[in-house]
Coordinates of C-alpha atoms and ligand atoms in Angstrom, one line a residue:
X1 CA -16.1 23.1 9.8
X2 CA -14.0 20.5 8.0
X3 CA -10.8 21.8 6.4
X4 CA -9.7 20.4 3.0
X5 CA -6.2 20.2 1.6
X6 CA -6.3 19.4 -2.2
X7 CA -3.2 18.0 -3.8
X8 CA -2.6 18.0 -7.6
X9 CA 0.4 17.0 -9.6
X10 CA 2.2 18.7 -12.4
X11 CA 5.0 18.1 -15.0
X12 CA 5.4 14.3 -14.6
X13 CA 3.9 11.5 -12.6
X14 CA 5.8 9.3 -10.2
X15 CA 7.5 12.2 -8.3
X16 CA 6.0 11.1 -5.0
X17 CA 2.8 13.0 -4.8
X18 CA 1.2 10.2 -2.7
X19 CA 4.1 10.1 -0.3
X20 CA 4.1 13.9 0.0
X21 CA 0.4 13.9 0.7
X22 CA 0.8 11.1 3.3
X23 CA 3.7 12.9 5.0
X24 CA 1.7 16.2 5.1
X25 CA -1.1 14.2 6.7
X26 CA 1.4 13.1 9.4
X27 CA 2.4 16.8 9.9
X28 CA -1.2 17.7 10.6
X29 CA -1.8 14.7 12.9
X30 CA 1.4 15.6 14.9
X31 CA -0.3 18.9 15.6
X32 CA -3.1 17.2 17.3
X33 CA -5.7 17.2 14.5
X34 CA -7.9 14.3 13.4
X35 CA -6.7 13.6 9.9
X36 CA -8.1 11.5 7.0
X37 CA -7.1 11.2 3.4
X38 CA -8.7 10.4 0.1
X39 CA -7.4 9.5 -3.4
X40 CA -9.4 10.5 -6.5
X41 CA -8.4 8.3 -9.4
X42 CA -9.4 9.6 -12.8
X43 CA -9.4 6.2 -14.6
X44 CA -12.7 4.5 -15.5
X45 CA -12.3 1.2 -13.7
X46 CA -14.6 1.0 -10.7
X47 CA -11.6 0.0 -8.5
X48 CA -8.1 -1.3 -9.0
X49 CA -9.2 -4.8 -7.9
X50 CA -9.5 -6.1 -11.4
X51 CA -6.5 -4.2 -12.8
X52 CA -3.2 -5.9 -13.7
X53 CA -0.5 -5.1 -11.2
X54 CA 1.7 -4.4 -14.2
X55 CA -0.6 -1.5 -15.0
X56 CA -1.4 -0.3 -11.6
X57 CA 0.9 -1.8 -9.0
X58 CA -0.3 -3.3 -5.8
X59 CA -4.0 -3.5 -4.9
X60 CA -4.1 -2.2 -1.3
X61 CA -6.8 -3.7 0.9
X62 CA -8.5 -1.8 3.8
X63 CA -10.1 -3.1 7.0
X64 CA -13.5 -2.8 5.4
X65 CA -12.4 -4.9 2.4
X66 CA -12.1 -2.0 -0.1
X67 CA -9.6 -2.8 -2.9
X68 CA -7.8 0.5 -3.3
X69 CA -4.9 2.3 -4.9
X70 CA -1.5 1.7 -3.5
X71 CA -1.3 5.4 -2.3
X72 CA -3.7 4.4 0.4
X73 CA -0.9 2.2 1.7
X74 CA 1.3 5.2 2.0
X75 CA -1.5 7.2 3.7
X76 CA -2.0 4.5 6.3
X77 CA 1.7 3.9 6.9
X78 CA 2.3 7.6 7.4
X79 CA -0.8 8.8 9.3
X80 CA -1.3 5.4 11.0
X81 CA -5.1 5.6 10.9
X82 CA -7.4 3.0 9.3
X83 CA -9.0 4.4 6.3
X84 CA -12.5 3.6 4.9
X85 CA -13.8 2.6 1.4
X86 CA -14.9 6.2 0.9
X87 CA -11.3 7.2 0.8
X88 CA -10.7 6.0 -2.7
X89 CA -12.9 7.3 -5.5
X90 CA -12.6 6.5 -9.2
X91 CA -14.3 8.0 -12.3
X92 CA -15.8 4.6 -12.8
X93 CA -17.5 4.7 -9.4
X94 CA -18.8 8.2 -10.0
X95 CA -20.3 7.4 -13.4
X96 CA -21.7 4.0 -12.3
X97 CA -23.6 5.8 -9.5
X98 CA -24.9 8.7 -11.7
X99 CA -25.9 6.3 -14.5
X100 CA -27.7 4.0 -12.0
X101 CA -29.6 7.0 -10.7
X102 CA -30.5 8.1 -14.2
X103 CA -31.9 4.6 -15.0
X104 CA -34.0 4.7 -11.8
X105 CA -35.5 7.9 -13.1
X106 CA -34.0 10.0 -10.2
X107 CA -33.3 13.0 -12.5
X108 CA -36.9 13.3 -13.7
X109 CA -36.0 13.6 -17.4
X110 CA -33.2 16.0 -17.0
X111 CA -30.2 15.9 -19.3
X112 CA -27.3 14.4 -17.4
X113 CA -24.0 16.4 -17.8
X114 CA -20.5 16.4 -16.4
X115 CA -21.3 19.7 -14.8
X116 CA -23.3 19.6 -12.5
X117 CA -24.2 15.9 -12.2
X118 CA -20.7 14.3 -12.3
X119 CA -19.1 17.2 -10.3
X120 CA -21.9 17.0 -7.7
X121 CA -21.3 13.3 -7.2
X122 CA -17.6 14.0 -6.8
X123 CA -18.2 16.7 -4.2
X124 CA -20.6 14.3 -2.5
X125 CA -18.0 11.6 -2.3
X126 CA -15.4 14.0 -0.9
X127 CA -17.9 15.1 1.8
X128 CA -18.4 11.5 2.9
X129 CA -14.8 11.3 4.2
X130 CA -15.2 13.5 7.3
X131 CA -18.5 11.8 8.0
X132 CA -17.1 8.3 7.7
X133 CA -13.8 9.0 9.5
X134 CA -14.6 11.8 11.9
X135 CA -11.7 13.8 10.5
X136 CA -11.2 17.6 11.0
X137 CA -8.7 17.8 8.1
X138 CA -9.2 15.8 4.9
X139 CA -6.3 15.7 2.4
X140 CA -7.5 14.9 -1.1
X141 CA -5.1 13.8 -3.7
X142 CA -6.0 13.9 -7.4
X143 CA -4.3 11.1 -9.4
X144 CA -2.4 11.8 -12.6
X145 CA -1.1 15.1 -13.6
X146 CA -2.9 18.4 -14.4
X147 CA -3.7 18.5 -18.1
X148 CA -5.0 14.9 -18.3
X149 CA -8.4 14.8 -19.9
X150 CA -9.7 12.4 -17.3
X151 CA -9.0 14.6 -14.3
X152 CA -10.9 17.7 -15.5
X153 CA -14.2 16.9 -13.7
X154 CA -12.2 16.4 -10.5
X155 CA -10.4 19.7 -10.8
X156 CA -13.7 21.5 -11.5
X157 CA -15.3 19.9 -8.5
X158 CA -12.4 21.0 -6.3
X159 CA -12.6 24.5 -7.8
X160 CA -16.3 24.7 -6.8
X161 CA -15.5 23.4 -3.3
X162 CA -13.2 26.3 -2.8
X163 CA -15.8 28.9 -3.7
X164 CA -18.5 27.1 -1.8
X165 CA -16.5 26.5 1.4
X166 CA -14.2 29.5 1.3
X167 CA -10.5 30.0 1.1
X168 CA -10.1 29.6 4.8
X169 CA -11.4 26.1 4.6
X170 CA -9.6 24.9 1.5
X171 CA -6.0 24.9 0.4
X172 CA -4.4 23.8 -2.9
X173 CA -1.0 22.2 -3.1
X174 CA 0.6 21.5 -6.4
X175 CA 3.4 18.9 -6.5
X176 CA 5.8 19.4 -9.4
X177 CA 9.2 18.3 -10.6
X178 CA 12.3 20.4 -11.3
X179 CA 14.4 18.7 -14.0
X180 CA 18.1 18.9 -13.7
X181 CA 20.1 19.8 -16.8
X182 CA 23.3 17.9 -16.6
X183 CA 25.2 20.1 -19.2
X184 CA 24.7 23.3 -17.3
X185 CA 24.2 21.8 -13.8
X186 CA 20.9 23.7 -13.4
X187 CA 17.5 23.0 -12.0
X188 CA 14.7 24.3 -14.3
X189 CA 11.5 25.9 -13.2
X190 CA 9.8 26.3 -16.6
X191 CA 7.8 23.1 -16.6
X192 CA 6.5 24.0 -13.1
X193 CA 5.5 27.5 -14.4
X194 CA 3.6 25.8 -17.3
X195 CA 1.8 23.4 -15.2
X196 CA 0.7 26.1 -12.7
X197 CA -0.5 28.1 -15.7
X198 CA -2.5 25.0 -16.8
X199 CA -4.0 24.7 -13.3
X200 CA -4.9 28.4 -13.3
X201 CA -6.7 27.9 -16.6
X202 CA -9.0 25.6 -14.7
X203 CA -9.6 28.3 -12.1
X204 CA -7.3 26.9 -9.4
X205 CA -4.5 29.0 -7.9
X206 CA -2.2 26.9 -5.8
X207 CA -1.3 28.1 -2.3
X208 CA 1.7 25.9 -2.1
X209 CA 4.2 24.5 -4.6
X210 CA 6.0 21.4 -3.5
X211 CA 9.0 21.4 -5.9
X212 CA 10.5 17.9 -6.0
X213 CA 14.0 17.5 -7.4
X214 CA 17.1 15.4 -7.3
X215 CA 19.3 18.3 -6.4
X216 CA 19.1 20.9 -3.6
X217 CA 17.0 24.0 -4.5
X218 CA 18.8 27.3 -4.0
X219 CA 17.2 30.4 -2.4
X220 CA 17.2 32.1 -5.8
X221 CA 15.2 29.4 -7.4
X222 CA 12.7 29.5 -4.6
X223 CA 12.2 33.2 -5.1
X224 CA 11.8 32.6 -8.8
X225 CA 9.1 29.9 -8.3
X226 CA 7.3 32.1 -5.8
X227 CA 7.3 35.1 -8.2
X228 CA 6.5 33.2 -11.4
X229 CA 3.8 31.0 -9.9
X230 CA 2.4 33.7 -7.7
X231 CA 2.6 32.0 -4.4
X232 CA 3.8 33.2 -1.0
X233 CA 7.6 32.5 -0.7
X234 CA 6.7 30.5 2.5
X235 CA 4.5 28.4 0.2
X236 CA 7.4 27.2 -1.9
X237 CA 8.4 23.8 -0.4
X238 CA 11.5 22.2 -1.8
X239 CA 11.8 18.4 -1.3
X240 CA 15.0 16.8 -2.6
X241 CA 14.9 13.1 -3.3
X242 CA 15.9 11.0 -0.3
X243 CA 16.7 7.3 -0.2
X244 CA 15.0 7.2 3.2
X245 CA 11.2 7.3 2.5
X246 CA 10.3 8.0 6.2
X247 CA 12.4 11.1 6.2
X248 CA 9.9 13.0 4.0
X249 CA 7.7 14.2 6.9
X250 CA 10.9 15.5 8.6
X251 CA 11.9 17.3 5.4
X252 CA 8.4 18.9 5.0
X253 CA 8.5 19.9 8.7
X254 CA 11.9 21.6 8.2
X255 CA 10.5 23.4 5.2
X256 CA 7.8 24.8 7.4
X257 CA 4.9 23.2 5.6
X258 CA 3.1 22.1 8.7
X259 CA 3.0 25.6 10.3
X260 CA 2.2 27.3 7.0
X261 CA -0.8 25.0 6.4
X262 CA -2.0 25.3 9.9
X263 CA -2.0 29.1 9.7
X264 CA -3.3 29.1 6.1
X265 CA -6.4 27.2 7.3
X266 CA -6.9 29.5 10.3
X267 CA -6.1 26.7 12.7
X268 CA -4.0 26.6 15.8
X269 CA -1.8 23.6 16.6
X270 CA -3.1 21.7 19.6
X271 CA 0.3 20.3 20.4
X272 CA 3.9 20.6 19.3
X273 CA 4.9 17.9 16.9
X274 CA 7.0 15.1 18.4
X275 CA 9.3 13.7 15.8
X276 CA 11.4 11.6 18.1
X277 CA 10.2 8.2 16.9
X278 CA 10.5 9.3 13.2
X279 CA 14.0 10.7 13.8
X280 CA 15.0 7.4 15.4
X281 CA 13.6 5.5 12.5
X282 CA 15.5 7.6 10.0
X283 CA 18.7 7.5 12.0
X284 CA 18.4 3.7 12.2
X285 CA 17.9 3.5 8.4
X286 CA 21.1 5.4 7.9
X287 CA 23.2 3.3 10.3
X288 CA 25.3 0.5 8.9
X289 CA 23.5 -2.7 9.8
X290 CA 24.5 -6.3 9.0
X291 CA 23.3 -7.2 5.5
X292 CA 20.9 -10.1 4.8
X293 CA 19.3 -11.1 1.6
X294 CA 15.7 -12.0 1.0
X295 CA 14.5 -13.6 -2.2
X296 CA 11.1 -12.4 -3.3
X297 CA 9.7 -15.0 -5.7
X298 CA 6.9 -13.4 -7.6
X299 CA 5.6 -12.9 -11.1
X300 CA 5.3 -9.1 -11.3
X301 CA 8.9 -8.5 -10.2
X302 CA 9.7 -6.2 -13.1
X303 CA 7.4 -3.7 -11.4
X304 CA 8.3 -3.5 -7.8
X305 CA 5.3 -1.3 -7.1
X306 CA 3.3 -4.5 -7.5
X307 CA 4.7 -5.6 -4.1
X308 CA 4.8 -2.2 -2.4
X309 CA 3.5 -3.2 1.0
X310 CA 5.6 -6.3 1.1
X311 CA 8.7 -4.3 0.4
X312 CA 7.7 -1.8 3.1
X313 CA 6.9 -4.5 5.6
X314 CA 10.4 -6.0 5.0
X315 CA 11.9 -2.6 5.6
X316 CA 10.0 -2.0 8.8
X317 CA 10.9 -5.5 10.2
X318 CA 14.6 -5.1 9.2
X319 CA 14.8 -1.7 11.0
X320 CA 13.1 -3.3 14.0
X321 CA 15.6 -6.1 14.3
X322 CA 18.6 -4.1 13.2
X323 CA 19.5 -5.7 9.9
X324 CA 19.8 -4.3 6.4
X325 CA 17.6 -6.5 4.1
X326 CA 18.3 -6.5 0.4
X327 CA 15.4 -7.9 -1.6
X328 CA 16.4 -10.1 -4.6
X329 CA 13.5 -9.9 -7.0
X330 CA 13.2 -13.3 -8.6
X331 CA 10.8 -14.2 -11.4
X332 CA 9.1 -17.5 -10.6
X333 CA 8.7 -18.3 -14.3
X334 CA 12.5 -18.0 -14.7
X335 CA 13.0 -20.4 -11.9
X336 CA 10.9 -22.9 -13.9
X337 CA 13.4 -22.5 -16.7
X338 CA 16.3 -23.2 -14.3
X339 CA 17.3 -19.5 -14.1
X340 CA 17.9 -17.5 -11.0
X341 CA 18.6 -20.5 -8.7
X342 CA 22.0 -19.2 -7.8
X343 CA 20.5 -16.0 -6.5
X344 CA 17.8 -17.9 -4.7
X345 CA 20.5 -20.0 -3.0
X346 CA 22.4 -16.9 -2.0
X347 CA 19.3 -15.6 0.0
X348 CA 18.9 -16.0 3.7
X349 CA 15.1 -16.1 3.5
X350 CA 12.4 -16.6 0.9
X351 CA 9.1 -14.7 0.5
X352 CA 6.4 -15.9 -1.8
X353 CA 3.8 -13.1 -2.0
X354 CA 0.2 -13.0 -3.2
X355 CA -0.8 -13.6 -6.8
X356 CA -3.4 -15.0 -9.2
X357 CA -3.4 -17.1 -12.3
X358 CA -1.2 -20.1 -13.3
X359 CA 1.8 -18.4 -14.8
X360 CA 4.9 -19.1 -12.7
X361 CA 3.1 -21.2 -10.1
X362 CA 5.5 -24.2 -10.5
X363 CA 8.5 -21.9 -9.9
X364 CA 6.9 -20.7 -6.7
X365 CA 6.3 -24.3 -5.6
X366 CA 9.9 -25.2 -6.4
X367 CA 11.0 -22.2 -4.3
X368 CA 8.8 -23.5 -1.4
X369 CA 10.3 -27.0 -1.8
X370 CA 13.8 -25.6 -1.7
X371 CA 13.0 -23.5 1.4
X372 CA 11.5 -26.5 3.2
X373 CA 14.1 -29.1 2.4
X374 CA 17.1 -26.7 2.9
X375 CA 15.5 -25.2 6.0
X376 CA 15.7 -21.6 4.7
X377 CA 13.3 -19.2 6.5
X378 CA 10.1 -18.8 4.4
X379 CA 7.2 -16.5 4.6
X380 CA 4.2 -17.2 2.4
X381 CA 1.6 -14.5 1.9
X382 CA -1.8 -15.7 0.7
X383 CA -0.9 -17.5 -2.5
X384 CA 2.5 -18.1 -0.9
X385 CA 0.8 -20.0 2.0
X386 CA -1.4 -22.0 -0.4
X387 CA 1.6 -23.1 -2.5
X388 CA 3.6 -24.0 0.6
X389 CA 0.7 -26.4 1.4
X390 CA 0.6 -27.7 -2.1
X391 CA 4.3 -28.5 -2.0
X392 CA 4.0 -30.2 1.3
X393 CA 1.1 -32.3 0.0
X394 CA 3.0 -33.2 -3.2
X395 CA 5.8 -34.5 -1.0
X396 CA 3.9 -36.3 1.7
X397 CA 1.0 -37.7 -0.4
X398 CA 3.6 -38.7 -2.9
X399 CA 1.6 -37.1 -5.7
X400 CA 3.1 -34.4 -7.9
X401 CA -0.4 -33.8 -9.1
X402 CA -1.6 -32.3 -5.8
X403 CA -2.6 -28.7 -6.5
X404 CA -4.9 -25.8 -6.0
X405 CA -8.1 -26.0 -8.1
X406 CA -7.3 -22.5 -9.2
X407 CA -4.5 -24.0 -11.4
X408 CA -5.8 -27.6 -12.0
X409 CA -9.5 -28.1 -11.8
X410 CA -9.2 -31.9 -12.0
X411 CA -6.3 -32.5 -9.6
X412 CA -6.7 -35.8 -7.7
X413 CA -5.6 -33.9 -4.5
X414 CA -7.3 -30.4 -4.3
X415 CA -5.4 -29.3 -1.2
X416 CA -6.4 -25.8 -1.9
X417 CA -10.0 -25.3 -3.1
X418 CA -12.5 -22.6 -3.8
X419 CA -14.2 -21.1 -0.7
X420 CA -17.7 -22.5 -0.6
X421 CA -19.2 -19.0 -0.7
X422 CA -17.3 -18.3 -3.9
X423 CA -19.0 -21.0 -5.9
X424 CA -21.3 -19.6 -8.5
X425 CA -19.8 -16.1 -8.4
X426 CA -19.3 -14.9 -12.0
X427 CA -18.6 -11.2 -11.3
X428 CA -14.9 -10.6 -10.8
X429 CA -15.0 -7.1 -9.2
X430 CA -15.1 -6.8 -5.4
X431 CA -16.3 -10.4 -4.9
X432 CA -13.4 -12.0 -3.1
X433 CA -13.2 -12.7 0.6
X434 CA -12.1 -9.2 1.5
X435 CA -11.0 -7.2 4.5
X436 CA -10.6 -7.9 8.2
X437 CA -11.4 -11.4 9.6
X438 CA -10.4 -12.7 13.0
X439 CA -7.7 -15.4 13.4
X440 CA -7.3 -17.5 16.5
X441 CA -3.7 -18.5 17.3
X442 CA -2.4 -21.8 18.6
X443 CA -0.1 -21.2 21.5
X444 CA 3.4 -22.6 21.2
X445 CA 3.5 -22.4 17.4
X446 CA 5.8 -20.0 15.5
X447 CA 2.9 -17.8 14.6
X448 CA 1.5 -18.0 18.2
X449 CA 4.8 -16.9 19.7
X450 CA 5.3 -14.2 17.1
X451 CA 2.0 -12.5 17.9
X452 CA 2.1 -13.3 21.6
X453 CA -1.7 -12.8 21.8
X454 CA -4.5 -15.3 21.4
X455 CA -6.6 -13.5 18.7
X456 CA -5.7 -11.1 15.9
X457 CA -7.6 -9.5 13.0
X458 CA -5.9 -9.4 9.6
X459 CA -6.8 -8.2 6.1
X460 CA -7.7 -10.7 3.4
X461 CA -8.1 -10.9 -0.4
X462 CA -8.7 -14.4 -1.7
X463 CA -11.1 -16.9 -3.3
X464 CA -9.4 -20.1 -2.4
X465 CA -8.6 -21.8 1.0
X466 CA -7.0 -24.8 2.5
X467 CA -9.2 -27.9 1.9
X468 CA -10.2 -29.3 5.3
X469 CA -10.3 -32.8 4.0
X470 CA -6.5 -32.7 4.1
X471 CA -6.1 -31.4 7.6
X472 CA -5.7 -34.7 9.3
X473 CA -3.5 -36.4 6.8
X474 CA -1.1 -33.5 6.3
X475 CA -1.3 -32.6 10.0
X476 CA 0.1 -36.0 10.9
X477 CA 3.0 -35.3 8.6
X478 CA 3.9 -32.1 10.3
X479 CA 1.9 -29.3 8.7
X480 CA 0.7 -27.2 11.7
X481 CA -2.4 -25.1 11.5
X482 CA -1.3 -22.4 13.8
X483 CA -4.0 -19.8 13.0
X484 CA -7.7 -20.7 12.4
X485 CA -10.9 -18.7 12.0
X486 CA -12.6 -18.7 15.4
X487 CA -15.2 -21.2 14.2
X488 CA -12.4 -23.6 13.4
X489 CA -13.5 -23.8 9.7
X490 CA -10.8 -21.9 7.8
X491 CA -7.1 -22.3 8.0
X492 CA -5.6 -18.8 8.4
X493 CA -2.0 -19.7 9.1
X494 CA -0.1 -22.9 8.3
X495 CA 3.5 -23.7 9.3
X496 CA 6.0 -26.5 9.0
X497 CA 6.8 -28.2 12.3
X498 CA 10.3 -29.3 11.7
X499 CA 11.7 -26.1 10.3
X500 CA 13.4 -23.0 11.6
X501 CA 10.6 -20.8 10.2
X502 CA 8.3 -21.7 7.5
X503 CA 5.0 -19.9 8.0
X504 CA 2.3 -19.0 5.5
X505 CA -0.8 -16.8 6.1
X506 CA -4.0 -16.9 4.1
X507 CA -4.2 -13.1 4.9
X508 CA -1.9 -10.3 3.9
X509 CA 0.1 -9.2 7.0
X510 CA 2.0 -6.6 4.9
X511 CA -1.1 -4.3 4.9
X512 CA -0.9 -3.8 8.7
X513 CA 2.8 -3.3 9.0
X514 CA 3.7 0.3 10.1
X515 CA 7.1 2.0 10.1
X516 CA 7.2 2.3 13.9
X517 CA 5.2 -0.9 14.5
X518 CA 6.4 -3.7 12.3
X519 CA 4.3 -6.7 11.7
X520 CA 4.9 -9.6 14.2
X521 CA 5.1 -12.2 11.4
X522 CA 7.6 -10.2 9.4
X523 CA 9.6 -9.5 12.5
X524 CA 9.7 -13.2 13.4
X525 CA 10.7 -14.1 9.8
X526 CA 13.4 -11.4 9.8
X527 CA 14.8 -12.8 13.1
X528 CA 15.0 -16.2 11.5
X529 CA 16.7 -14.7 8.4
X530 CA 19.3 -13.0 10.6
X531 CA 20.0 -16.3 12.4
X532 CA 20.4 -18.0 9.0
X533 CA 22.8 -15.3 7.9
X534 CA 24.7 -15.6 11.2
X535 CA 24.4 -11.9 12.0
X536 CA 23.5 -10.4 15.3
X537 CA 20.2 -8.5 15.8
X538 CA 19.7 -5.4 17.8
X539 CA 16.2 -4.7 18.8
X540 CA 14.5 -1.4 18.3
X541 CA 12.7 -0.1 21.4
X542 CA 9.9 -2.6 22.3
X543 CA 7.1 -0.1 21.4
X544 CA 8.4 -0.3 17.8
X545 CA 7.3 -3.9 17.3
X546 CA 4.1 -4.6 19.1
X547 CA 1.2 -5.7 17.1
X548 CA -1.7 -3.5 16.2
X549 CA -3.5 -1.9 19.1
Ligands
LIG601 N1 -5.2 -16.7 -6.0 C1 -5.3 -17.0 -4.6 C2 -6.8 -17.0 -4.2 O1 -7.6 -16.3 -4.8 C3 -4.4 -16.2 -3.8 C4 -4.9 -14.8 -3.7 C5 -3.8 -13.9 -3.2 O2 -2.6 -14.2 -3.1 N2 -4.2 -12.6 -2.8 O3 -7.1 -17.5 -3.1

């Protein structure tokens, strides 16, 4: 029998419900259970793939090519298990399916209603997770906060699941926020009480309250929460804000959440959790390490969530090589106006991440030109790889008009062009080249040495590619194609020969970086950054940096 742990949020959003869910997933995995996770997103978009990063943050891509909510990135980083497209469900998907079936006549003339048709489809989607992932425990996080109109059908579906599957197979965790009143120096539980009351009015009684706060929670306050919210005192879990993200599983373990959940679901741990690697990771995060600066030249830099996995991959790599990387968030459109160059010049490395659309493109190309000519380590991620090639072409073909046809359809030098299979596609949702594809590495190149293996698989999300008509002419000038699709058709990695480290990948390596197993390309980049900064590196244990097994 599959066990389900449902997580809801109360009081305010952005208190780390996704991280809490992910960390609890780790607690259960450490006890020897097969764990999977699912996010239920109440918005009506079919997936976040077509949403602006300003609205939604990063679009996280899975092995199977699903474009998902960024919380799935937290899940994969914490539980270190590849998730499936069934692990992210939106209201848009639920309604599309039910309406398609209605049009086919599947409901035989019945009136289609939220209960039972929508709720049944939600329950069906939740039930797909253990089937697709072979999990014994499925953690299901509901997006938004309790009280949102959009989330009502999801809460109703979960309520039904509890009565259908029984209390012993389902647990509810409510993640709330305790505001701190500066004037009296107190933490307040009233908003938590109200949001639990709201949850109860939907027929759901939480088994656990995870109370997030910026200040430590006293014993008195715990008792009060237990009493007023009617939960077992052991079910009150206080999680104070920590600057070290990867400490959250340790905090939850210390609070006894893992043992409490195991007992609550009638399970017995198969093994004692081994937190050694996580403790080392946290200890390393706390240690003073030599500082280095990395400029991230993007266009959504006001909202760092838009580059969540890049930021985490930088963090993992800097821990692995023993430096403390500060990211300077630079807006590419500002660079175009001549602003931010001083900061760019102060950085020991440059990252140009993925992106779409023409705004700020010239600023990114200028950053690539600066990195190439000044020999500053550069890592290009998808668009960052394409623009590195555009810059190289502009210089060596002596034509500032060289471009990607994404930004200039009539460029005389379309160095980056639409993938042939993308021609004629009009529908924007879910139609890019998505998910895992193999990449064959050229030995002796920067990328080849970084991976130290002949073939890898990486996650993609793009419509454009390097135009093979330019391979010979730019190859002669020192653009190296160090990673190719096995059929030799598609350039997966390009690098500059005469440079300490200037590497761009058509895929997104950041999606496969894990806290205890940083990504080889980020690691190699970080080593070059440390060298540029003139600081020593101290390697983490070798197991912490091997590529994906
Ligand atoms: N816009 C580019 C393309 O579609 C790059 C995409 C990306 O950076 N993810 O190919």
